[in-house]
mmCIF file of C-alpha atoms in Angstrom:
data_model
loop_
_atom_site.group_PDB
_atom_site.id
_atom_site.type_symbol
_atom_site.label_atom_id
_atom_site.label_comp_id
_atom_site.label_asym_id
_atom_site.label_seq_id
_atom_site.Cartn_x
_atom_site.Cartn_y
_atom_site.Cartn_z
ATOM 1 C CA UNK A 1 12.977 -28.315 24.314
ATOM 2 C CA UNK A 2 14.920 -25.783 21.895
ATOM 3 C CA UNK A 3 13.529 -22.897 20.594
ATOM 4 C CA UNK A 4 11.339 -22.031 18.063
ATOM 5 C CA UNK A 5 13.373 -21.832 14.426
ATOM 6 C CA UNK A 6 13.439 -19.305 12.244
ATOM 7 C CA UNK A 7 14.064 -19.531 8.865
ATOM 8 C CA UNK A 8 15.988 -15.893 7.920
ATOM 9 C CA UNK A 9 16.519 -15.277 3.841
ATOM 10 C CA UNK A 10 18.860 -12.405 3.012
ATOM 11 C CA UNK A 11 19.393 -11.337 -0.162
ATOM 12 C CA UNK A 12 21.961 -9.482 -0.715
ATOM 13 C CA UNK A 13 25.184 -8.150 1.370
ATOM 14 C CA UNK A 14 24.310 -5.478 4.218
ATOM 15 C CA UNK A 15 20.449 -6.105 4.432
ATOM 16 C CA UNK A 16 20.419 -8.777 7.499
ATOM 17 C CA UNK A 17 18.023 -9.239 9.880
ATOM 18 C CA UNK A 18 19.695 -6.575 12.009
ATOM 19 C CA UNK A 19 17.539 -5.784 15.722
ATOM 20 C CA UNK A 20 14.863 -7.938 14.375
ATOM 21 C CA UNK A 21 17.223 -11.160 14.600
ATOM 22 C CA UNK A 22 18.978 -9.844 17.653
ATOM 23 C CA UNK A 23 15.752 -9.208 19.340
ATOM 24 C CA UNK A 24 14.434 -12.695 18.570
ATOM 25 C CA UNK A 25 17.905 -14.513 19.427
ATOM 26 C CA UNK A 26 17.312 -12.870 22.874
ATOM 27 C CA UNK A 27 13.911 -14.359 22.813
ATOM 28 C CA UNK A 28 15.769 -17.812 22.887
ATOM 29 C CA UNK A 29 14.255 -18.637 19.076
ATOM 30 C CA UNK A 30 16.874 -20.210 17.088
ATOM 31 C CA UNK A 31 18.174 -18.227 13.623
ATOM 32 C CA UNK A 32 18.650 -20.126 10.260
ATOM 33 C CA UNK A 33 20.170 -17.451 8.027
ATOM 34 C CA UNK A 34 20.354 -18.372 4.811
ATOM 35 C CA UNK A 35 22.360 -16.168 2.358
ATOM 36 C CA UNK A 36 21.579 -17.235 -1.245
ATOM 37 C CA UNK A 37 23.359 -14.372 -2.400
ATOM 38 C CA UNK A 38 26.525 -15.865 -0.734
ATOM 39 C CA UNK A 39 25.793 -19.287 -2.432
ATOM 40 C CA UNK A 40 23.726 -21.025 0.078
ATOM 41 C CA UNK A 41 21.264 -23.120 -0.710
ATOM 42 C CA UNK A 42 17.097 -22.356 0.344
ATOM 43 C CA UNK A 43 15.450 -25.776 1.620
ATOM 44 C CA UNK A 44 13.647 -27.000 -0.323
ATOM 45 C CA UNK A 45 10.565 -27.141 2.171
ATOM 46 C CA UNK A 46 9.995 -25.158 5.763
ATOM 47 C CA UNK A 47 9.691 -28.607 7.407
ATOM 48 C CA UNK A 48 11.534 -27.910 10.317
ATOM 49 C CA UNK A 49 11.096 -24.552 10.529
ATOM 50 C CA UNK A 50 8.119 -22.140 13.028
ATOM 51 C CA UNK A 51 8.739 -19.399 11.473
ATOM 52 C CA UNK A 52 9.636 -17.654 8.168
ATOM 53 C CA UNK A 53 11.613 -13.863 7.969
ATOM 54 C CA UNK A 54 12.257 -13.014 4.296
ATOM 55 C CA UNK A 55 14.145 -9.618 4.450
ATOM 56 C CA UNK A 56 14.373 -6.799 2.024
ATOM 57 C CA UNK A 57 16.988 -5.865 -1.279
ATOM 58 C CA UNK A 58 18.102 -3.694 -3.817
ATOM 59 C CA UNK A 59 16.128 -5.847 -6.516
ATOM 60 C CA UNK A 60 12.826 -6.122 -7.545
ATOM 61 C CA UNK A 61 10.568 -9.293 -7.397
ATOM 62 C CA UNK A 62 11.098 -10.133 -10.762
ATOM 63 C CA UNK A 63 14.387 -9.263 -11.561
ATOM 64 C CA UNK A 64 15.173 -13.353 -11.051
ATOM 65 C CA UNK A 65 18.278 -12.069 -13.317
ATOM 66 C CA UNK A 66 20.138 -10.882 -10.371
ATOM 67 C CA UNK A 67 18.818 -13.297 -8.114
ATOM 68 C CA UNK A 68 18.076 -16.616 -9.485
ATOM 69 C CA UNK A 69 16.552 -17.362 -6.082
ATOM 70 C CA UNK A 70 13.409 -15.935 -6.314
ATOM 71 C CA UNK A 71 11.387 -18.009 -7.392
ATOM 72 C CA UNK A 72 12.094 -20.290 -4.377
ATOM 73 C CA UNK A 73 11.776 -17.854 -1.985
ATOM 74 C CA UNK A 74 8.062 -17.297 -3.380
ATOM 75 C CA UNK A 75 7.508 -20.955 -3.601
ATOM 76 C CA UNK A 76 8.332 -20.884 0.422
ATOM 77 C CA UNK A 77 6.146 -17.879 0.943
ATOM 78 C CA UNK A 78 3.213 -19.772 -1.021
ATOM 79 C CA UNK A 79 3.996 -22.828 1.266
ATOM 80 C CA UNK A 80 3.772 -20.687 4.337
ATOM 81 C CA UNK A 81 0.836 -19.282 3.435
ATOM 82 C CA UNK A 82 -0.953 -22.501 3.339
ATOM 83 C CA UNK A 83 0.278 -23.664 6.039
ATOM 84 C CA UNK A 84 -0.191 -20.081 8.022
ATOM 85 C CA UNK A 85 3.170 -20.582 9.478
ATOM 86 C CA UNK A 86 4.298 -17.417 10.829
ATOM 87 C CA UNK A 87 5.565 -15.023 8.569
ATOM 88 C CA UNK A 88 7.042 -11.574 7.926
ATOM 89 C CA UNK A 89 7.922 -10.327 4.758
ATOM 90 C CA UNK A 90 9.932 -7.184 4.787
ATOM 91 C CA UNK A 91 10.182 -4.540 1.671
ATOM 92 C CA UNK A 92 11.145 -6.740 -1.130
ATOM 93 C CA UNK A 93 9.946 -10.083 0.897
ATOM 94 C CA UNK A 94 6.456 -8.239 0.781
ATOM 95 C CA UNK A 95 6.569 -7.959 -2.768
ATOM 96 C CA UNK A 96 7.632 -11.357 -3.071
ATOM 97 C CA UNK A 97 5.044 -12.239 -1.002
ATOM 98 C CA UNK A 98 2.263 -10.354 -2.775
ATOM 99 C CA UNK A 99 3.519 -11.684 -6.007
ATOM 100 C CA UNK A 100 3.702 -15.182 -4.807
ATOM 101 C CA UNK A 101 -0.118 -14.779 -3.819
ATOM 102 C CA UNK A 102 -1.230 -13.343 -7.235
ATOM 103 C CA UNK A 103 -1.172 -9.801 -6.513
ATOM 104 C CA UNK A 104 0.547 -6.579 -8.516
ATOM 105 C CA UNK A 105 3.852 -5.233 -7.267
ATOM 106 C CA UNK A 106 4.431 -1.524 -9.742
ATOM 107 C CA UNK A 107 6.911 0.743 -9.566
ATOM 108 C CA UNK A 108 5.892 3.026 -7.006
ATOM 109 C CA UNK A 109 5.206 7.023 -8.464
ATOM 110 C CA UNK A 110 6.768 8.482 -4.907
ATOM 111 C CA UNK A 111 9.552 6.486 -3.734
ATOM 112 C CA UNK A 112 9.848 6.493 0.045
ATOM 113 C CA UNK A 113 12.962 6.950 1.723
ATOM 114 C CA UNK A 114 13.633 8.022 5.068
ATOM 115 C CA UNK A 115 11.712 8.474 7.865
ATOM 116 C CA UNK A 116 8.271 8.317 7.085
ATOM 117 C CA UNK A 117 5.011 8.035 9.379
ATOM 118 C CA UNK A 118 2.232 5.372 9.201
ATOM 119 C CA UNK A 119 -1.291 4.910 9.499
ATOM 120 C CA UNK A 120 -2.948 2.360 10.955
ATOM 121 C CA UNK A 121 -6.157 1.095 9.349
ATOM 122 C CA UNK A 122 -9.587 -0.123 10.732
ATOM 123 C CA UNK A 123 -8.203 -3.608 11.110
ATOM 124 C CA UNK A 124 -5.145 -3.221 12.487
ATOM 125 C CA UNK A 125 -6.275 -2.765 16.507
ATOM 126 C CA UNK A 126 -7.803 -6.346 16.060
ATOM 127 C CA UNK A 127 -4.681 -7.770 14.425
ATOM 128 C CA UNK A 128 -2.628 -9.998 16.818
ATOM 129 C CA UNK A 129 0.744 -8.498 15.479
ATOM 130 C CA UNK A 130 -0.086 -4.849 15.082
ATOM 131 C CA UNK A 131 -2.415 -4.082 17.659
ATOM 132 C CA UNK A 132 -0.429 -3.364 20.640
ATOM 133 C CA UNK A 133 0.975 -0.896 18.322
ATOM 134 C CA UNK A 134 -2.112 0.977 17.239
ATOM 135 C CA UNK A 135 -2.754 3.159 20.105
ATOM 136 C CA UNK A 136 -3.176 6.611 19.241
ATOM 137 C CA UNK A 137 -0.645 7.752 21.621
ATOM 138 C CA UNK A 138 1.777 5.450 19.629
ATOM 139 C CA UNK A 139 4.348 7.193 17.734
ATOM 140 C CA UNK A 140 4.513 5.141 14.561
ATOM 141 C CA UNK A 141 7.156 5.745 11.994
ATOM 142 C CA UNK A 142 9.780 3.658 10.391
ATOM 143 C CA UNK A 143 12.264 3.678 7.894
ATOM 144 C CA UNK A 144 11.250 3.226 4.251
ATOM 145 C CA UNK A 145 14.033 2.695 1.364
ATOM 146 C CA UNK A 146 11.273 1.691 -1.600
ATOM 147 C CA UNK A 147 11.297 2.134 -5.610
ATOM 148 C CA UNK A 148 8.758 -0.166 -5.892
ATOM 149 C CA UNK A 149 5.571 -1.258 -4.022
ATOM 150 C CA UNK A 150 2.396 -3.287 -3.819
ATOM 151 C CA UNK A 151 -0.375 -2.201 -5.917
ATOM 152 C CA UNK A 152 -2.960 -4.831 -5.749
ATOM 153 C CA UNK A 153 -3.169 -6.976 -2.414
ATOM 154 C CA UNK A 154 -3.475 -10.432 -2.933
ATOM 155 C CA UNK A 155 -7.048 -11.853 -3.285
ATOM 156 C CA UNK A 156 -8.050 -12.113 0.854
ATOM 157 C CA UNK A 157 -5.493 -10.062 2.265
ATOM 158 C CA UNK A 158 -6.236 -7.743 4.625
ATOM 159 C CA UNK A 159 -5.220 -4.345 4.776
ATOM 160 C CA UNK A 160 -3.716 -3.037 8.033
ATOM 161 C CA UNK A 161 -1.073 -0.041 7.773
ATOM 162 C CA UNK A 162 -0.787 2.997 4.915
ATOM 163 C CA UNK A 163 1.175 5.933 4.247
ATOM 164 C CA UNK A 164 0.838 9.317 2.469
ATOM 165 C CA UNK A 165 2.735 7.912 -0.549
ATOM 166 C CA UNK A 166 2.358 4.562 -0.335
ATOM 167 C CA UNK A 167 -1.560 3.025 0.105
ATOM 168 C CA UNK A 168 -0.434 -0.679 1.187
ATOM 169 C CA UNK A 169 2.387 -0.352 4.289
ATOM 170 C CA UNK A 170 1.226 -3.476 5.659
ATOM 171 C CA UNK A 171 -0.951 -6.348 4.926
ATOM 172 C CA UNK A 172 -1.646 -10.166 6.548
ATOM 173 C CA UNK A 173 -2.959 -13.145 4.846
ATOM 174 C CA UNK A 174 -4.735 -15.704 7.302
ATOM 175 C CA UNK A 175 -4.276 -15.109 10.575
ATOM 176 C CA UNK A 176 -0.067 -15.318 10.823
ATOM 177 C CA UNK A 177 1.585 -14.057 7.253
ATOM 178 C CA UNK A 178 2.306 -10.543 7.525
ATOM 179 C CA UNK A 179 4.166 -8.378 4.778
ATOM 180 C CA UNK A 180 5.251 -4.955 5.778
ATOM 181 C CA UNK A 181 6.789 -2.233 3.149
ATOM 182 C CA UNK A 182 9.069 -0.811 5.237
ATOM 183 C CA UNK A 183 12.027 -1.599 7.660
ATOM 184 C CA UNK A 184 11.175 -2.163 11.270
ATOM 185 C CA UNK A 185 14.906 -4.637 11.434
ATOM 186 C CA UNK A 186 17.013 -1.162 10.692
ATOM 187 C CA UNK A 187 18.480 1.601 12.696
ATOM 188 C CA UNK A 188 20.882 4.677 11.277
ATOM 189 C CA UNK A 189 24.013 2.270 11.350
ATOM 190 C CA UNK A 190 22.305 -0.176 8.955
ATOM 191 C CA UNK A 191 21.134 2.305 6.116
ATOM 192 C CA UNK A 192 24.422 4.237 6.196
ATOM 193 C CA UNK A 193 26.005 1.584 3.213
ATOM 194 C CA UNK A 194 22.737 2.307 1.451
ATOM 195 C CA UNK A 195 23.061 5.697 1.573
ATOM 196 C CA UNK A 196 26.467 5.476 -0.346
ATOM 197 C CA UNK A 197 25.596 2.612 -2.800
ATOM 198 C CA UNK A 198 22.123 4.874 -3.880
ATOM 199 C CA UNK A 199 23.729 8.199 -4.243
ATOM 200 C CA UNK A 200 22.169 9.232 -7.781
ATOM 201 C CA UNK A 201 19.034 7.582 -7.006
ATOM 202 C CA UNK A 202 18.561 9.454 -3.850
ATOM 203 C CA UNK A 203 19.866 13.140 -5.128
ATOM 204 C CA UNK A 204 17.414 12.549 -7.817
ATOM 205 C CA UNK A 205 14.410 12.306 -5.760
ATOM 206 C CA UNK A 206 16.044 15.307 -4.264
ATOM 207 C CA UNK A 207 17.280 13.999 -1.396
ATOM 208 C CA UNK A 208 20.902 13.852 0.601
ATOM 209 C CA UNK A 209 22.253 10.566 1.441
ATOM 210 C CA UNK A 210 23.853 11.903 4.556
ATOM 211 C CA UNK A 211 20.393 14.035 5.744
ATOM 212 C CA UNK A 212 18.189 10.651 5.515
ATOM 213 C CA UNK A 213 20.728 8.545 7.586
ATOM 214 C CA UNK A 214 20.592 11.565 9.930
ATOM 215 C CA UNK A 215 16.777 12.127 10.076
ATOM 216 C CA UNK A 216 17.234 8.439 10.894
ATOM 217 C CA UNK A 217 19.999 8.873 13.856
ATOM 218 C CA UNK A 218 17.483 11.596 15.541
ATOM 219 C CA UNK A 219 15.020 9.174 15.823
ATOM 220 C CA UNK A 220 17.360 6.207 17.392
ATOM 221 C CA UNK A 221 16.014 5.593 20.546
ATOM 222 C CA UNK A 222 12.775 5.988 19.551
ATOM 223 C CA UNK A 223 13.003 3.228 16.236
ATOM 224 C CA UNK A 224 14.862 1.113 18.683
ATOM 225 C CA UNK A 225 11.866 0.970 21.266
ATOM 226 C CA UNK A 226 8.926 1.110 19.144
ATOM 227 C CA UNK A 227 10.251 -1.891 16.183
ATOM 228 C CA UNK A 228 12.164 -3.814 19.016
ATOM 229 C CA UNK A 229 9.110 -4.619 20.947
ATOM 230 C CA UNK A 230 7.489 -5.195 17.033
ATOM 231 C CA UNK A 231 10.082 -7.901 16.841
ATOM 232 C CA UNK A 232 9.330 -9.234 19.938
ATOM 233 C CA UNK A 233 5.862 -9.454 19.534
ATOM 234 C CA UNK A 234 6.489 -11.734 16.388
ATOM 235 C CA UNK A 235 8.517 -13.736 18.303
ATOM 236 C CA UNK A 236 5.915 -14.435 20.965
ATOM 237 C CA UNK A 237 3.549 -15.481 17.905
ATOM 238 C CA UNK A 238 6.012 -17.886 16.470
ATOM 239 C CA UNK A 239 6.734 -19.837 20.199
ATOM 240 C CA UNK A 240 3.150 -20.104 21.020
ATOM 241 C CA UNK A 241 2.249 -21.370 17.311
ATOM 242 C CA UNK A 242 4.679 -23.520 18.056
ATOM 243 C CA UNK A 243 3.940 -24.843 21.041
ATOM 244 C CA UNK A 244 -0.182 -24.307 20.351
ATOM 245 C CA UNK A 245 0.956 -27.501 17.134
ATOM 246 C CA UNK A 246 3.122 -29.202 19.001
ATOM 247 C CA UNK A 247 0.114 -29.502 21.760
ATOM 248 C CA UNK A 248 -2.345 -30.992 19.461
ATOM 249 C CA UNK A 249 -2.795 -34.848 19.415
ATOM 250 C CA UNK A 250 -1.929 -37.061 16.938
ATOM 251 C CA UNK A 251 -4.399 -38.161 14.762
#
């Protein structure tokens, strides 16, 4: 039997799946990157698919302008909601998904960028993704690179992470469709070309494009550890979904 497949939709050049997709490849599941930006073309169902990774982007969730695809992707994330197919939605694929689901995305009043530390919520020690990860011992910070953010959850969600600036971090709808604001897939290597590209944006929320990649480098090992084993535990979810369907008789 192969592995478990993952569909993987990137947006836009330099915002892959990064350790997230290498940390699932070494989990045995099977990647299906698709790169609409680059001209390929979304299915038009996730038939065939165990899992669904919609990654993040310099656009908005409506700005269908510079990416005609979005509407498709939030048809998917509608269809994997119903289905409660594993899911992760990362920055702009948890707007997408919050959108898709009837909820507000605004711009947000204090961007995040950088390092920032989060705050797990009541339900977040019973939630099968998060709470290995909600120890208090557990150093839990990630990377955020967000002009925009959810306002109102969609009707049902379920709140699970928040930050000082930003109230919804992470969210799940059913028991398997997570969205999360920021960027557990990225190390200091990955945000250095968005450094560069969001120079005047970033000097005028007072910040230095070098300093944030660097606040970022310090923290290396540390990202590495605490998001790798994040991307592992989705992983595990998406196999034994799999194989918990696959084990089910046939009507």
């Amino acid at each position: 039997m192969t592995g478990a497949r993952v569909l993987v939709v990137e947006h836009e050049d330099g915002t892959g799946p990064a350790q997230v997709g290498e940390r699932l490849a070494a989990q045995g599941l099977v990647i299906d990157l698709c790169r609409p930006w680059a001209g390929d073309t979304l299915p038009d169902t996730l038939d065939g698919h165990d899992g669904f990774l919609v990654l993040g982007g310099s656009m908005g969730p409506h700005d269908e302008d510079r990416a005609s695809w979005l509407p498709a992707v939030g048809g998917l994330l509608r269809e994997a909601v119903a289905r409660d197919m594993p899911t992760l939605g990362i920055c702009l694929g948890m707007e997408l998904l919050t959108v898709a689901c009837g909820g507000e995305v605004r711009h947000a009043a204090r961007p995040e960028v950088g390092l920032c530390e989060l705050t797990p919520l009541q339900e977040a020690a019973k939630d099968r993704l998060f709470g290995p990860f909600t120890d208090a011992d557990t150093w839990l910070s990630a990377v955020q690179w967000h002009w925009e953010e959810t306002g109102t959850l969609p009707e049902g969600a379920v709140a699970l992470l928040t930050s000082e600036r930003c109230a919804h971090q992470a969210y799940r709808i059913g028991t398997s469709v997570w969205g999360v604001q920021f960027h557990p897939e990225v190390l200091a290597g990955d945000i250095g070309t968005w450094g560069s590209s969001d120079v005047g944006p970033l000097q005028a929320l007072g910040l230095d494009p070098a300093g944030v990649v660097a606040e970022v480098a310090r923290e290396e090992t540390a990202l590495r550890e605490l998001w790798g084993a994040f991307a592992e535990q989705w992983g595990a979810i998406v196999t034994e979904d799999r194989s918990t369907v696959e084990a089910r008789p046939s009507a």
